[in-house]
PDB file of C-alpha atoms in Angstrom:
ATOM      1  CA  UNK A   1     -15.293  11.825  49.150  1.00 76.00           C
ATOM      2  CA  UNK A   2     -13.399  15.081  48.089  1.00 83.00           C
ATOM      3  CA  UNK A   3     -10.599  12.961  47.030  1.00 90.00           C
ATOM      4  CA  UNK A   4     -12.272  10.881  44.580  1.00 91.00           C
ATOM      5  CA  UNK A   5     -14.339  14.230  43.091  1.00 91.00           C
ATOM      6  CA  UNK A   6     -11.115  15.911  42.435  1.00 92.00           C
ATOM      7  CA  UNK A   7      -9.741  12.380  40.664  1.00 94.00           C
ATOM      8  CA  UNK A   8     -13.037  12.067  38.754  1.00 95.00           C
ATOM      9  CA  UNK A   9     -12.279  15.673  37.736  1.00 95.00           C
ATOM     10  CA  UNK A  10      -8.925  15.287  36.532  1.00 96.00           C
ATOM     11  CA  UNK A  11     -10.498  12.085  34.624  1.00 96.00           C
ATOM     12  CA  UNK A  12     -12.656  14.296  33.173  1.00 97.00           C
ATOM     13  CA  UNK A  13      -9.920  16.681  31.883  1.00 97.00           C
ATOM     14  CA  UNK A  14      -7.697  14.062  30.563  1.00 97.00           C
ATOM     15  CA  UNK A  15     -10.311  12.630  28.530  1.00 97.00           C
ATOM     16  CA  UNK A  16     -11.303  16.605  26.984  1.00 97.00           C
ATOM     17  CA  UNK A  17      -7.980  17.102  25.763  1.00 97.00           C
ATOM     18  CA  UNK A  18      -7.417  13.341  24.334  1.00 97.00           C
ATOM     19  CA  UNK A  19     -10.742  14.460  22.635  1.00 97.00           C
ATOM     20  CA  UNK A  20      -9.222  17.585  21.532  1.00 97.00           C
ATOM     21  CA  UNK A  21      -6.286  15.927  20.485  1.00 97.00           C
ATOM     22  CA  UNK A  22      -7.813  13.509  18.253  1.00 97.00           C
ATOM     23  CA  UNK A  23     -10.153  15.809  17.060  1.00 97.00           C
ATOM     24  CA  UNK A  24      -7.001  18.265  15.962  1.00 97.00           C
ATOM     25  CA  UNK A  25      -5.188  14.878  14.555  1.00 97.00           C
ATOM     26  CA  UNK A  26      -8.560  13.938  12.482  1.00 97.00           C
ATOM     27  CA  UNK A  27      -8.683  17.579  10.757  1.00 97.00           C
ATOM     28  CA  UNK A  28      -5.040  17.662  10.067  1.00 97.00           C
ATOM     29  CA  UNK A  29      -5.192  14.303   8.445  1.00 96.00           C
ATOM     30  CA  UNK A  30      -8.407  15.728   6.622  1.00 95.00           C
ATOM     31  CA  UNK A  31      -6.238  18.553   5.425  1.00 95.00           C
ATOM     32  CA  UNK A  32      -3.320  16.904   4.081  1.00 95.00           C
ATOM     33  CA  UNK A  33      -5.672  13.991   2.233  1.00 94.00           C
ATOM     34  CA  UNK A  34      -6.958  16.943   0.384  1.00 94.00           C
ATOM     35  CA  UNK A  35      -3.776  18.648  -0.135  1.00 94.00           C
ATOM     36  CA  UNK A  36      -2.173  15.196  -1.270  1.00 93.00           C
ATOM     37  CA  UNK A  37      -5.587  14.669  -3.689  1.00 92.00           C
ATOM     38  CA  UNK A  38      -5.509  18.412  -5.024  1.00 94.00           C
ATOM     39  CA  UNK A  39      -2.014  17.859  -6.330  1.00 92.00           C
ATOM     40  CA  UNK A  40      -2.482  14.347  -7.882  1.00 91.00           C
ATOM     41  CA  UNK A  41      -5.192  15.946  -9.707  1.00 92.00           C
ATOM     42  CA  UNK A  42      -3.025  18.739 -10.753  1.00 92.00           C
ATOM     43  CA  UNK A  43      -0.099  16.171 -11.985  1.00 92.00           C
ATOM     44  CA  UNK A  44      -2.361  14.455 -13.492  1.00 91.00           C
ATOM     45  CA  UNK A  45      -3.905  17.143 -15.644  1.00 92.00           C
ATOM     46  CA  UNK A  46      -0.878  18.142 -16.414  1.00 93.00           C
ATOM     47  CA  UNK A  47       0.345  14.684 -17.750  1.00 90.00           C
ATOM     48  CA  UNK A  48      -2.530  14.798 -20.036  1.00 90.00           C
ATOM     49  CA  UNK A  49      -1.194  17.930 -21.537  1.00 90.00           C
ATOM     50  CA  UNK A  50       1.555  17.470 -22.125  1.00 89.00           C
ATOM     51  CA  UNK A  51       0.717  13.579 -23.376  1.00 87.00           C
ATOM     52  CA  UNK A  52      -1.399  15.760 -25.836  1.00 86.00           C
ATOM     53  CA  UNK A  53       1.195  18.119 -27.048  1.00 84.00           C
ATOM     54  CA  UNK A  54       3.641  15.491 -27.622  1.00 84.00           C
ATOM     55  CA  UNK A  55       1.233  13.640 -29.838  1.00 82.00           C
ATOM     56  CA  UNK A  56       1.002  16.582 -32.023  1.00 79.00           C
ATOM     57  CA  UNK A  57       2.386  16.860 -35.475  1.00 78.00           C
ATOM     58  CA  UNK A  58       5.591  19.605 -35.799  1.00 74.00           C
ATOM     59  CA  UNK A  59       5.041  21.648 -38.670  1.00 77.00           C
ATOM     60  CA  UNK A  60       7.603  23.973 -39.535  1.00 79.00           C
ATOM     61  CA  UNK A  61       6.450  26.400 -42.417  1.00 80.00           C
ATOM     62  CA  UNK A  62       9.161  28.605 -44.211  1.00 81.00           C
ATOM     63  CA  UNK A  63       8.188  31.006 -47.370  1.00 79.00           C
ATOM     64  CA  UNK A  64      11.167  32.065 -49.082  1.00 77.00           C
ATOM     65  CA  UNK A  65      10.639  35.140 -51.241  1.00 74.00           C
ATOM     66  CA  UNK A  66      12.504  36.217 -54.329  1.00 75.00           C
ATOM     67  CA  UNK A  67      13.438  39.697 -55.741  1.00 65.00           C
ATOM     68  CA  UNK A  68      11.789  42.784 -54.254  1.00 63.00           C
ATOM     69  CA  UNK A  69       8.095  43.338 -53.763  1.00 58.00           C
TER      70      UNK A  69
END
């Protein structure tokens, strides 16, 4: 009767750290999905700049003075 306590124990164990490993597995995947969506977001953003600065007009203004003042 001992025997199968101590195996029902161990059971027990084994299954608490798969738990705790799948737990860990589930957060770190949480972490790096919003990582990964943070910097798509960022990219992105910064696409849209820089789409907007390109469509800009270049104006280059030059006064020329002559004599003295």
């Amino acid at each position: 009767m001992n025997n199968m306590i101590a195996t029902l124990e161990i059971v027990r164990f084994v299954a608490a750290i798969a738990l705790c490993t799948a737990l860990f597995a589930l957060a770190v995947y949480g972490l790096y999905r919003n990582i990964k969506e943070t910097a798509e977001t960022a990219i992105r953003e910064e696409l849209e700049q820089a789409i907007k600065e390109a469509s800009k007009p270049v104006v280059k203004v030059e006064i020329q003075t002559k004599g003295k003042w």
